[in-house]
mmCIF file of C-alpha atoms in Angstrom:
data_model
loop_
_atom_site.group_PDB
_atom_site.id
_atom_site.type_symbol
_atom_site.label_atom_id
_atom_site.label_comp_id
_atom_site.label_asym_id
_atom_site.label_seq_id
_atom_site.Cartn_x
_atom_site.Cartn_y
_atom_site.Cartn_z
ATOM 1 C CA MET Z 1 -0.196 -0.122 -0.069
ATOM 2 C CA ILE Z 2 1.199 3.143 -0.846
ATOM 3 C CA ALA Z 3 1.170 6.306 2.201
ATOM 4 C CA VAL Z 4 0.229 9.140 0.798
ATOM 5 C CA LEU Z 5 2.296 12.228 2.901
ATOM 6 C CA ASP Z 6 1.261 15.210 3.435
ATOM 7 C CA SER Z 7 4.403 16.500 2.657
ATOM 8 C CA PRO Z 8 5.777 14.382 -0.051
ATOM 9 C CA HIS Z 9 9.042 16.030 -0.401
ATOM 10 C CA LEU Z 10 10.342 14.426 3.208
ATOM 11 C CA VAL Z 11 11.351 11.270 1.308
ATOM 12 C CA PHE Z 12 13.755 13.379 -0.695
ATOM 13 C CA ALA Z 13 14.552 15.868 2.067
ATOM 14 C CA PRO Z 14 17.269 13.894 4.231
ATOM 15 C CA VAL Z 15 18.921 13.270 0.826
ATOM 16 C CA LEU Z 16 19.085 16.629 -0.182
ATOM 17 C CA LEU Z 17 19.735 18.373 3.131
ATOM 18 C CA PRO Z 18 23.496 16.985 3.428
ATOM 19 C CA LEU Z 19 24.249 17.918 -0.219
ATOM 20 C CA ALA Z 20 23.037 21.756 0.520
ATOM 21 C CA THR Z 21 25.252 21.988 3.774
ATOM 22 C CA ALA Z 22 28.346 20.633 2.411
ATOM 23 C CA ALA Z 23 28.063 22.741 -0.594
ATOM 24 C CA SER Z 24 27.661 25.764 1.367
ATOM 25 C CA MET Z 25 30.600 24.793 3.812
ATOM 26 C CA LEU Z 26 32.891 24.525 0.884
ATOM 27 C CA LEU Z 27 31.953 28.021 -0.006
ATOM 28 C CA LEU Z 28 33.049 29.473 3.607
ATOM 29 C CA SER Z 29 36.228 31.387 3.411
ATOM 30 C CA GLU Z 30 39.119 29.952 5.509
ATOM 31 C CA LYS Z 31 38.428 33.078 7.780
ATOM 32 C CA ARG Z 32 34.805 31.380 8.423
ATOM 33 C CA ARG Z 33 35.989 28.069 9.360
ATOM 34 C CA ALA Z 34 34.699 28.111 13.101
ATOM 35 C CA LEU Z 35 31.096 28.440 11.314
ATOM 36 C CA LYS Z 36 31.456 24.936 9.935
ATOM 37 C CA ALA Z 37 31.010 23.010 13.069
ATOM 38 C CA PRO Z 38 28.146 24.729 14.181
ATOM 39 C CA ILE Z 39 26.558 24.708 10.617
ATOM 40 C CA ASN Z 40 27.840 20.734 10.770
ATOM 41 C CA ILE Z 41 25.610 20.263 14.204
ATOM 42 C CA ALA Z 42 22.625 22.170 13.161
ATOM 43 C CA SER Z 43 22.552 19.888 9.548
ATOM 44 C CA THR Z 44 23.094 16.705 11.104
ATOM 45 C CA ALA Z 45 20.347 17.137 13.892
ATOM 46 C CA LEU Z 46 18.144 18.263 11.812
ATOM 47 C CA GLY Z 47 18.666 15.343 9.530
ATOM 48 C CA LEU Z 48 17.916 12.934 12.209
ATOM 49 C CA LEU Z 49 14.797 14.420 13.063
ATOM 50 C CA LEU Z 50 13.574 14.363 9.290
ATOM 51 C CA ALA Z 51 14.428 10.572 9.376
ATOM 52 C CA ILE Z 52 12.539 10.637 12.592
ATOM 53 C CA ALA Z 53 9.537 12.321 11.271
ATOM 54 C CA LEU Z 54 9.734 9.983 7.850
ATOM 55 C CA LEU Z 55 9.542 6.892 10.083
ATOM 56 C CA LEU Z 56 6.791 8.177 12.300
ATOM 57 C CA ARG Z 57 4.848 9.253 9.133
ATOM 58 C CA VAL Z 58 4.952 5.804 7.509
ATOM 59 C CA ASP Z 59 4.766 3.633 10.732
ATOM 60 C CA ALA Z 60 1.233 5.447 11.344
ATOM 61 C CA GLN Z 61 -0.299 3.784 8.121
ATOM 62 C CA SER Z 62 -2.683 1.289 9.141
ATOM 63 C CA VAL Z 63 -1.187 -1.081 6.726
ATOM 64 C CA PRO Z 64 1.929 -2.990 7.859
ATOM 65 C CA GLN Z 65 3.093 -2.919 4.506
ATOM 66 C CA ALA Z 66 2.735 0.463 3.238
ATOM 67 C CA TYR Z 67 5.214 2.997 1.833
ATOM 68 C CA ALA Z 68 5.863 6.427 0.233
ATOM 69 C CA VAL Z 69 7.170 6.663 -3.256
ATOM 70 C CA TYR Z 70 8.482 10.264 -4.344
ATOM 71 C CA LEU Z 71 9.563 10.538 -8.192
ATOM 72 C CA PRO Z 72 12.540 13.099 -8.468
ATOM 73 C CA GLY Z 73 11.242 15.282 -11.519
ATOM 74 C CA ASN Z 74 8.016 13.452 -11.734
ATOM 75 C CA TRP Z 75 9.335 10.795 -14.252
ATOM 76 C CA PRO Z 76 7.660 7.475 -14.242
ATOM 77 C CA VAL Z 77 9.312 4.162 -13.874
ATOM 78 C CA PRO Z 78 11.294 2.747 -15.606
ATOM 79 C CA GLN Z 79 12.691 6.358 -17.516
ATOM 80 C CA GLY Z 80 13.060 8.065 -14.334
ATOM 81 C CA ILE Z 81 14.748 7.169 -10.807
ATOM 82 C CA VAL Z 82 12.360 6.251 -7.600
ATOM 83 C CA LEU Z 83 12.740 6.816 -3.790
ATOM 84 C CA VAL Z 84 10.831 4.832 -1.328
ATOM 85 C CA ALA Z 85 10.475 4.661 2.112
ATOM 86 C CA ASP Z 86 8.869 2.176 3.950
ATOM 87 C CA ARG Z 87 9.867 1.326 7.716
ATOM 88 C CA LEU Z 88 12.592 -0.211 7.152
ATOM 89 C CA SER Z 89 14.490 2.463 5.075
ATOM 90 C CA ALA Z 90 13.010 5.048 7.550
ATOM 91 C CA LEU Z 91 14.228 2.938 10.200
ATOM 92 C CA MET Z 92 18.181 2.764 8.918
ATOM 93 C CA CYS Z 93 17.897 6.205 8.335
ATOM 94 C CA VAL Z 94 17.207 7.407 11.622
ATOM 95 C CA LEU Z 95 19.850 4.665 12.954
ATOM 96 C CA ALA Z 96 22.300 6.588 10.534
ATOM 97 C CA GLY Z 97 21.610 9.690 11.646
ATOM 98 C CA SER Z 98 22.121 8.690 15.442
ATOM 99 C CA VAL Z 99 25.536 7.431 14.616
ATOM 100 C CA GLY Z 100 26.686 10.446 12.767
ATOM 101 C CA LEU Z 101 25.283 12.933 15.302
ATOM 102 C CA ALA Z 102 27.087 11.182 17.866
ATOM 103 C CA ALA Z 103 29.907 10.794 15.857
ATOM 104 C CA LEU Z 104 30.272 14.270 15.015
ATOM 105 C CA LEU Z 105 29.941 14.984 18.814
ATOM 106 C CA TYR Z 106 32.993 13.409 19.778
ATOM 107 C CA ALA Z 107 34.950 14.958 16.485
ATOM 108 C CA LEU Z 108 34.228 18.363 18.027
ATOM 109 C CA ALA Z 109 36.877 17.418 20.622
ATOM 110 C CA ARG Z 110 39.557 16.675 18.207
ATOM 111 C CA TRP Z 111 39.489 15.118 15.283
ATOM 112 C CA GLN Z 112 37.657 18.121 13.172
ATOM 113 C CA HIS Z 113 40.942 20.181 13.175
ATOM 114 C CA ALA Z 114 42.861 17.380 11.731
ATOM 115 C CA GLY Z 115 41.962 18.215 7.835
ATOM 116 C CA VAL Z 116 40.449 20.850 6.345
ATOM 117 C CA TYR Z 117 37.437 19.354 4.660
ATOM 118 C CA PHE Z 118 36.302 17.249 7.654
ATOM 119 C CA HIS Z 119 32.908 18.630 7.892
ATOM 120 C CA SER Z 120 31.753 18.672 3.908
ATOM 121 C CA LEU Z 121 33.109 15.245 3.427
ATOM 122 C CA PHE Z 122 30.919 14.188 6.820
ATOM 123 C CA GLN Z 123 28.062 15.747 5.269
ATOM 124 C CA LEU Z 124 28.555 14.111 2.206
ATOM 125 C CA GLN Z 125 29.088 10.727 3.675
ATOM 126 C CA LEU Z 126 25.387 11.323 5.492
ATOM 127 C CA MET Z 127 23.677 12.097 1.942
ATOM 128 C CA GLY Z 128 25.122 8.955 0.586
ATOM 129 C CA LEU Z 129 24.194 6.699 3.424
ATOM 130 C CA TYR Z 130 20.180 8.546 3.348
ATOM 131 C CA GLY Z 131 20.423 7.946 -0.092
ATOM 132 C CA ALA Z 132 21.664 4.040 -0.220
ATOM 133 C CA PHE Z 133 18.549 3.547 2.430
ATOM 134 C CA LEU Z 134 15.733 5.194 0.540
ATOM 135 C CA THR Z 135 16.646 4.460 -3.325
ATOM 136 C CA ALA Z 136 14.604 1.624 -5.175
ATOM 137 C CA ASP Z 137 16.625 2.086 -8.359
ATOM 138 C CA LEU Z 138 19.714 0.150 -8.669
ATOM 139 C CA PHE Z 139 21.438 2.559 -10.494
ATOM 140 C CA ASN Z 140 20.758 5.135 -8.039
ATOM 141 C CA LEU Z 141 21.613 2.671 -5.676
ATOM 142 C CA PHE Z 142 25.116 2.813 -7.451
ATOM 143 C CA VAL Z 143 25.225 6.829 -7.342
ATOM 144 C CA PHE Z 144 24.799 6.697 -3.905
ATOM 145 C CA PHE Z 145 27.381 3.861 -3.025
ATOM 146 C CA GLU Z 146 30.010 6.088 -4.810
ATOM 147 C CA VAL Z 147 28.957 9.471 -3.002
ATOM 148 C CA MET Z 148 29.453 7.386 0.352
ATOM 149 C CA LEU Z 149 32.594 6.057 -0.518
ATOM 150 C CA ALA Z 150 34.117 9.107 -2.258
ATOM 151 C CA ALA Z 151 34.016 11.040 1.280
ATOM 152 C CA SER Z 152 34.867 7.648 3.026
ATOM 153 C CA TYR Z 153 37.812 7.912 1.349
ATOM 154 C CA GLY Z 154 38.623 11.222 2.523
ATOM 155 C CA LEU Z 155 37.800 10.092 5.763
ATOM 156 C CA LEU Z 156 39.743 7.527 5.739
ATOM 157 C CA LEU Z 157 42.915 9.503 5.277
ATOM 158 C CA HIS Z 158 41.748 12.281 7.278
ATOM 159 C CA GLY Z 159 44.506 13.327 9.721
ATOM 160 C CA SER Z 160 47.354 11.822 7.319
ATOM 161 C CA GLY Z 161 50.069 9.197 8.776
ATOM 162 C CA ALA Z 162 51.532 6.236 7.221
ATOM 163 C CA ALA Z 163 49.237 3.627 8.428
ATOM 164 C CA ARG Z 164 46.012 5.377 7.014
ATOM 165 C CA VAL Z 165 47.450 5.975 3.773
ATOM 166 C CA ARG Z 166 48.642 2.453 3.252
ATOM 167 C CA SER Z 167 45.294 0.955 4.705
ATOM 168 C CA GLY Z 168 43.676 3.580 2.546
ATOM 169 C CA LEU Z 169 44.860 2.153 -0.614
ATOM 170 C CA HIS Z 170 44.168 -1.088 -0.343
ATOM 171 C CA TYR Z 171 40.566 -0.006 0.867
ATOM 172 C CA ILE Z 172 40.297 2.514 -2.582
ATOM 173 C CA ALA Z 173 41.305 0.008 -4.765
ATOM 174 C CA VAL Z 174 39.053 -2.852 -3.332
ATOM 175 C CA ASN Z 175 35.923 -0.618 -3.445
ATOM 176 C CA LEU Z 176 37.263 0.663 -7.152
ATOM 177 C CA LEU Z 177 36.842 -3.022 -8.095
ATOM 178 C CA ALA Z 178 34.016 -3.815 -6.634
ATOM 179 C CA SER Z 179 32.259 -0.497 -8.131
ATOM 180 C CA ALA Z 180 33.474 -2.090 -11.116
ATOM 181 C CA LEU Z 181 31.596 -5.263 -10.547
ATOM 182 C CA PHE Z 182 28.585 -3.316 -9.640
ATOM 183 C CA LEU Z 183 28.162 -1.568 -12.951
ATOM 184 C CA VAL Z 184 28.708 -4.627 -14.594
ATOM 185 C CA GLY Z 185 26.031 -6.555 -12.915
ATOM 186 C CA VAL Z 186 23.906 -3.854 -12.953
ATOM 187 C CA ALA Z 187 23.994 -3.603 -16.953
ATOM 188 C CA MET Z 188 23.632 -7.283 -16.985
ATOM 189 C CA LEU Z 189 20.587 -7.016 -15.104
ATOM 190 C CA TYR Z 190 19.140 -4.088 -17.355
ATOM 191 C CA GLY Z 191 19.727 -6.112 -20.863
ATOM 192 C CA VAL Z 192 17.889 -8.958 -19.267
ATOM 193 C CA THR Z 193 15.024 -7.090 -17.739
ATOM 194 C CA GLY Z 194 14.830 -3.357 -19.204
ATOM 195 C CA THR Z 195 14.423 -1.835 -16.102
ATOM 196 C CA LEU Z 196 16.781 -0.719 -13.044
ATOM 197 C CA ALA Z 197 14.113 0.021 -10.583
ATOM 198 C CA MET Z 198 13.737 -3.143 -7.972
ATOM 199 C CA ALA Z 199 9.806 -2.988 -7.751
ATOM 200 C CA ASP Z 200 9.444 -3.131 -11.602
ATOM 201 C CA MET Z 201 12.109 -5.331 -12.153
ATOM 202 C CA ALA Z 202 10.824 -8.201 -9.346
ATOM 203 C CA GLN Z 203 7.540 -8.210 -11.613
ATOM 204 C CA LYS Z 204 9.138 -9.336 -14.875
ATOM 205 C CA LEU Z 205 11.286 -11.360 -13.429
ATOM 206 C CA ALA Z 206 8.415 -14.420 -13.431
ATOM 207 C CA ALA Z 207 8.540 -13.218 -17.543
ATOM 208 C CA ILE Z 208 11.805 -14.085 -18.385
ATOM 209 C CA PRO Z 209 12.519 -16.742 -20.478
ATOM 210 C CA ALA Z 210 14.396 -19.770 -19.313
ATOM 211 C CA ALA Z 211 17.243 -19.038 -22.007
ATOM 212 C CA ASP Z 212 17.779 -15.646 -20.459
ATOM 213 C CA ARG Z 213 17.739 -16.922 -16.606
ATOM 214 C CA GLY Z 214 21.666 -17.843 -16.419
ATOM 215 C CA LEU Z 215 22.187 -14.430 -17.817
ATOM 216 C CA LEU Z 216 20.233 -13.137 -14.754
ATOM 217 C CA HIS Z 217 21.945 -15.308 -12.491
ATOM 218 C CA ALA Z 218 25.369 -14.575 -13.507
ATOM 219 C CA GLY Z 219 24.564 -10.539 -13.231
ATOM 220 C CA VAL Z 220 22.879 -10.976 -9.811
ATOM 221 C CA ALA Z 221 26.287 -13.150 -8.921
ATOM 222 C CA ILE Z 222 27.766 -10.173 -9.637
ATOM 223 C CA LEU Z 223 25.959 -7.590 -8.391
ATOM 224 C CA ALA Z 224 25.940 -9.845 -5.058
ATOM 225 C CA MET Z 225 30.128 -9.270 -5.058
ATOM 226 C CA ALA Z 226 30.029 -5.784 -4.965
ATOM 227 C CA PHE Z 227 27.497 -5.830 -2.208
ATOM 228 C CA LEU Z 228 29.420 -8.670 -0.225
ATOM 229 C CA ALA Z 229 33.105 -6.936 -0.670
ATOM 230 C CA LYS Z 230 31.223 -3.903 1.448
ATOM 231 C CA ALA Z 231 29.565 -5.943 3.662
ATOM 232 C CA ALA Z 232 33.063 -7.979 4.548
ATOM 233 C CA MET Z 233 31.871 -11.322 3.812
ATOM 234 C CA TRP Z 234 35.036 -13.588 3.956
ATOM 235 C CA PRO Z 235 37.377 -13.381 2.041
ATOM 236 C CA LEU Z 236 36.409 -10.247 0.783
ATOM 237 C CA GLY Z 237 36.860 -8.452 3.923
ATOM 238 C CA PHE Z 238 40.326 -8.512 4.142
ATOM 239 C CA TRP Z 239 40.426 -5.048 3.667
ATOM 240 C CA LEU Z 240 38.497 -4.024 6.336
ATOM 241 C CA VAL Z 241 40.317 -4.513 9.767
ATOM 242 C CA PRO Z 242 43.346 -2.579 8.859
ATOM 243 C CA ALA Z 243 41.165 0.339 7.447
ATOM 244 C CA TYR Z 244 38.813 0.686 10.168
ATOM 245 C CA SER Z 245 41.481 0.803 13.110
ATOM 246 C CA ALA Z 246 43.671 3.239 11.117
ATOM 247 C CA ALA Z 247 41.009 5.246 10.619
ATOM 248 C CA SER Z 248 40.099 8.011 13.068
ATOM 249 C CA ALA Z 249 37.400 7.139 15.985
ATOM 250 C CA PRO Z 250 34.467 9.504 14.508
ATOM 251 C CA ALA Z 251 35.414 7.998 10.700
ATOM 252 C CA ALA Z 252 35.437 4.200 12.156
ATOM 253 C CA ALA Z 253 31.898 4.925 13.476
ATOM 254 C CA MET Z 254 30.644 5.931 10.213
ATOM 255 C CA PHE Z 255 32.470 3.480 8.083
ATOM 256 C CA ALA Z 256 30.404 0.725 10.798
ATOM 257 C CA ILE Z 257 27.214 1.906 9.363
ATOM 258 C CA MET Z 258 28.540 1.823 6.027
ATOM 259 C CA THR Z 259 29.369 -2.023 6.044
ATOM 260 C CA LYS Z 260 25.829 -2.581 7.509
ATOM 261 C CA VAL Z 261 24.603 -0.516 3.830
ATOM 262 C CA GLY Z 262 26.314 -3.971 1.789
ATOM 263 C CA VAL Z 263 23.781 -6.206 4.131
ATOM 264 C CA TYR Z 264 21.026 -4.132 3.563
ATOM 265 C CA ALA Z 265 21.490 -4.154 0.137
ATOM 266 C CA VAL Z 266 21.918 -8.028 0.026
ATOM 267 C CA VAL Z 267 18.470 -8.116 2.180
ATOM 268 C CA ARG Z 268 16.326 -5.283 0.204
ATOM 269 C CA VAL Z 269 17.308 -6.644 -3.605
ATOM 270 C CA TRP Z 270 17.471 -11.234 -2.765
ATOM 271 C CA THR Z 271 14.163 -10.544 -0.676
ATOM 272 C CA LEU Z 272 12.659 -8.513 -3.601
ATOM 273 C CA LEU Z 273 14.113 -10.635 -6.658
ATOM 274 C CA PHE Z 274 14.089 -13.819 -5.222
ATOM 275 C CA PRO Z 275 11.303 -14.777 -3.321
ATOM 276 C CA ALA Z 276 10.347 -18.243 -1.742
ATOM 277 C CA VAL Z 277 8.219 -19.174 -4.982
ATOM 278 C CA GLY Z 278 9.501 -19.106 -8.642
ATOM 279 C CA ALA Z 279 11.668 -20.272 -10.935
ATOM 280 C CA SER Z 280 14.684 -18.722 -9.394
ATOM 281 C CA SER Z 281 13.498 -19.096 -5.881
ATOM 282 C CA ALA Z 282 15.978 -18.491 -3.059
ATOM 283 C CA PHE Z 283 19.035 -18.379 -5.670
ATOM 284 C CA GLY Z 284 22.147 -17.892 -3.755
ATOM 285 C CA ALA Z 285 20.768 -18.695 -0.517
ATOM 286 C CA ASP Z 286 23.350 -21.489 0.308
ATOM 287 C CA ALA Z 287 26.142 -19.490 -0.329
ATOM 288 C CA LEU Z 288 24.967 -16.631 2.010
ATOM 289 C CA VAL Z 289 24.339 -18.884 4.874
ATOM 290 C CA ALA Z 290 27.685 -20.841 4.003
ATOM 291 C CA GLY Z 291 29.689 -17.379 3.435
ATOM 292 C CA GLY Z 292 27.773 -15.778 6.647
ATOM 293 C CA LEU Z 293 28.565 -19.116 9.323
ATOM 294 C CA VAL Z 294 32.632 -18.218 7.758
ATOM 295 C CA THR Z 295 32.513 -15.010 8.110
ATOM 296 C CA LEU Z 296 31.348 -14.930 11.603
ATOM 297 C CA ALA Z 297 33.538 -17.921 12.390
ATOM 298 C CA PHE Z 298 36.769 -15.966 10.999
ATOM 299 C CA GLY Z 299 35.809 -12.743 12.903
ATOM 300 C CA SER Z 300 35.614 -14.485 16.454
ATOM 301 C CA LEU Z 301 38.848 -16.127 15.607
ATOM 302 C CA GLY Z 302 40.164 -12.687 14.603
ATOM 303 C CA ILE Z 303 38.497 -10.944 18.191
ATOM 304 C CA MET Z 304 40.361 -13.322 20.304
ATOM 305 C CA ALA Z 305 43.803 -12.882 18.497
ATOM 306 C CA SER Z 306 43.710 -9.164 18.150
ATOM 307 C CA GLN Z 307 45.674 -7.362 20.987
ATOM 308 C CA ARG Z 308 44.689 -4.197 20.381
ATOM 309 C CA LEU Z 309 41.470 -2.393 20.666
ATOM 310 C CA GLY Z 310 41.282 -1.296 17.233
ATOM 311 C CA ARG Z 311 41.449 -4.164 15.847
ATOM 312 C CA LEU Z 312 39.377 -5.777 18.242
ATOM 313 C CA ALA Z 313 36.390 -3.327 16.655
ATOM 314 C CA GLY Z 314 37.275 -3.865 13.443
ATOM 315 C CA HIS Z 315 37.006 -8.065 14.055
ATOM 316 C CA SER Z 316 33.666 -6.727 15.828
ATOM 317 C CA VAL Z 317 32.004 -5.532 12.661
ATOM 318 C CA ILE Z 318 32.885 -8.500 10.524
ATOM 319 C CA VAL Z 319 31.113 -10.556 13.522
ATOM 320 C CA SER Z 320 27.973 -8.384 13.227
ATOM 321 C CA SER Z 321 28.135 -8.717 8.898
ATOM 322 C CA GLY Z 322 28.449 -12.530 9.105
ATOM 323 C CA THR Z 323 25.674 -13.333 11.671
ATOM 324 C CA LEU Z 324 23.492 -10.762 9.462
ATOM 325 C CA LEU Z 325 24.075 -12.760 6.182
ATOM 326 C CA ALA Z 326 23.750 -15.904 7.482
ATOM 327 C CA ALA Z 327 20.398 -15.064 8.800
ATOM 328 C CA ALA Z 328 19.381 -13.167 5.759
ATOM 329 C CA GLY Z 329 20.430 -16.237 3.622
ATOM 330 C CA PHE Z 330 18.046 -18.958 5.409
ATOM 331 C CA GLY Z 331 15.055 -16.771 4.047
ATOM 332 C CA VAL Z 332 12.871 -17.334 7.181
ATOM 333 C CA PRO Z 333 10.592 -13.997 7.820
ATOM 334 C CA ALA Z 334 10.810 -14.864 11.670
ATOM 335 C CA LEU Z 335 14.740 -15.184 11.319
ATOM 336 C CA THR Z 336 15.193 -12.285 9.174
ATOM 337 C CA GLY Z 337 13.130 -10.006 11.184
ATOM 338 C CA GLY Z 338 15.637 -11.090 13.999
ATOM 339 C CA ALA Z 339 18.371 -10.159 11.952
ATOM 340 C CA ILE Z 340 17.115 -6.517 11.294
ATOM 341 C CA TYR Z 341 16.885 -6.109 15.079
ATOM 342 C CA TYR Z 342 19.930 -7.361 15.622
ATOM 343 C CA LEU Z 343 21.381 -4.811 13.038
#
């Protein structure tokens, strides 16, 4: 059921606000650098309030499956992109805003002074997170992934240091490769289905001929490599612990929820495209379960072997991702609900 909000632009507001804030702070001269911190705090707090308002509006609908749709430019699907807010995406936006505000307040004590563009990068990071959670279009998901990753490159190197530069180069290389796989997978899916809107794609999957179903599965598998690299599934997550432990504390806090974007994308795409019935039902479920359990074991061993708090925290993120991926792979609604609550 589509929820008709009294202010439909509310769906797009959490994405537009950090973009406008980042642009405005870039225009401030160096003499007005002191203004960036209060502007960043006000924008981050307002973004969190917008996310909470969006969640309350969607949650107030009488139907559990209610969602709100926003068409930028008012172009219909599949010509235009679409943003969708349901209970899960709105809740993830609230989570991102909460972590962002806490990380920013911590950064004001010291870390904001370690680089010139910290505040602008921080807002672009929030923009990418909000957009990734609210988009219902695969190409738009790629765009917000890139916005999020581009900001994270700067935040990882924020404060300089040999360890950050070394781990940052590995982080950038892995994510550039994942982005290339993302584009290849999206292109293959568009070639098979003729659309990139997730809901439209889910409706067209049943009509795909058997001769093209192998190409569909190959495209989804390549797309999964990009998601799972971001979610740090073993062995694709070798970059995470060095990068997260080398990053500054507020940047690492934001990176922790970035990892959950990969898990969110897996849950969102797989539950929508591969339901329990159909020719491609539960495609890749066994791989998700096995990979999630191995990732969980790898992270647990890493925690026991860690002698520094930063590496222990990084392995804890891997344990969290492994737990979520394994639970999502089983395809049981009650178990998936528990995984979302754990997330």
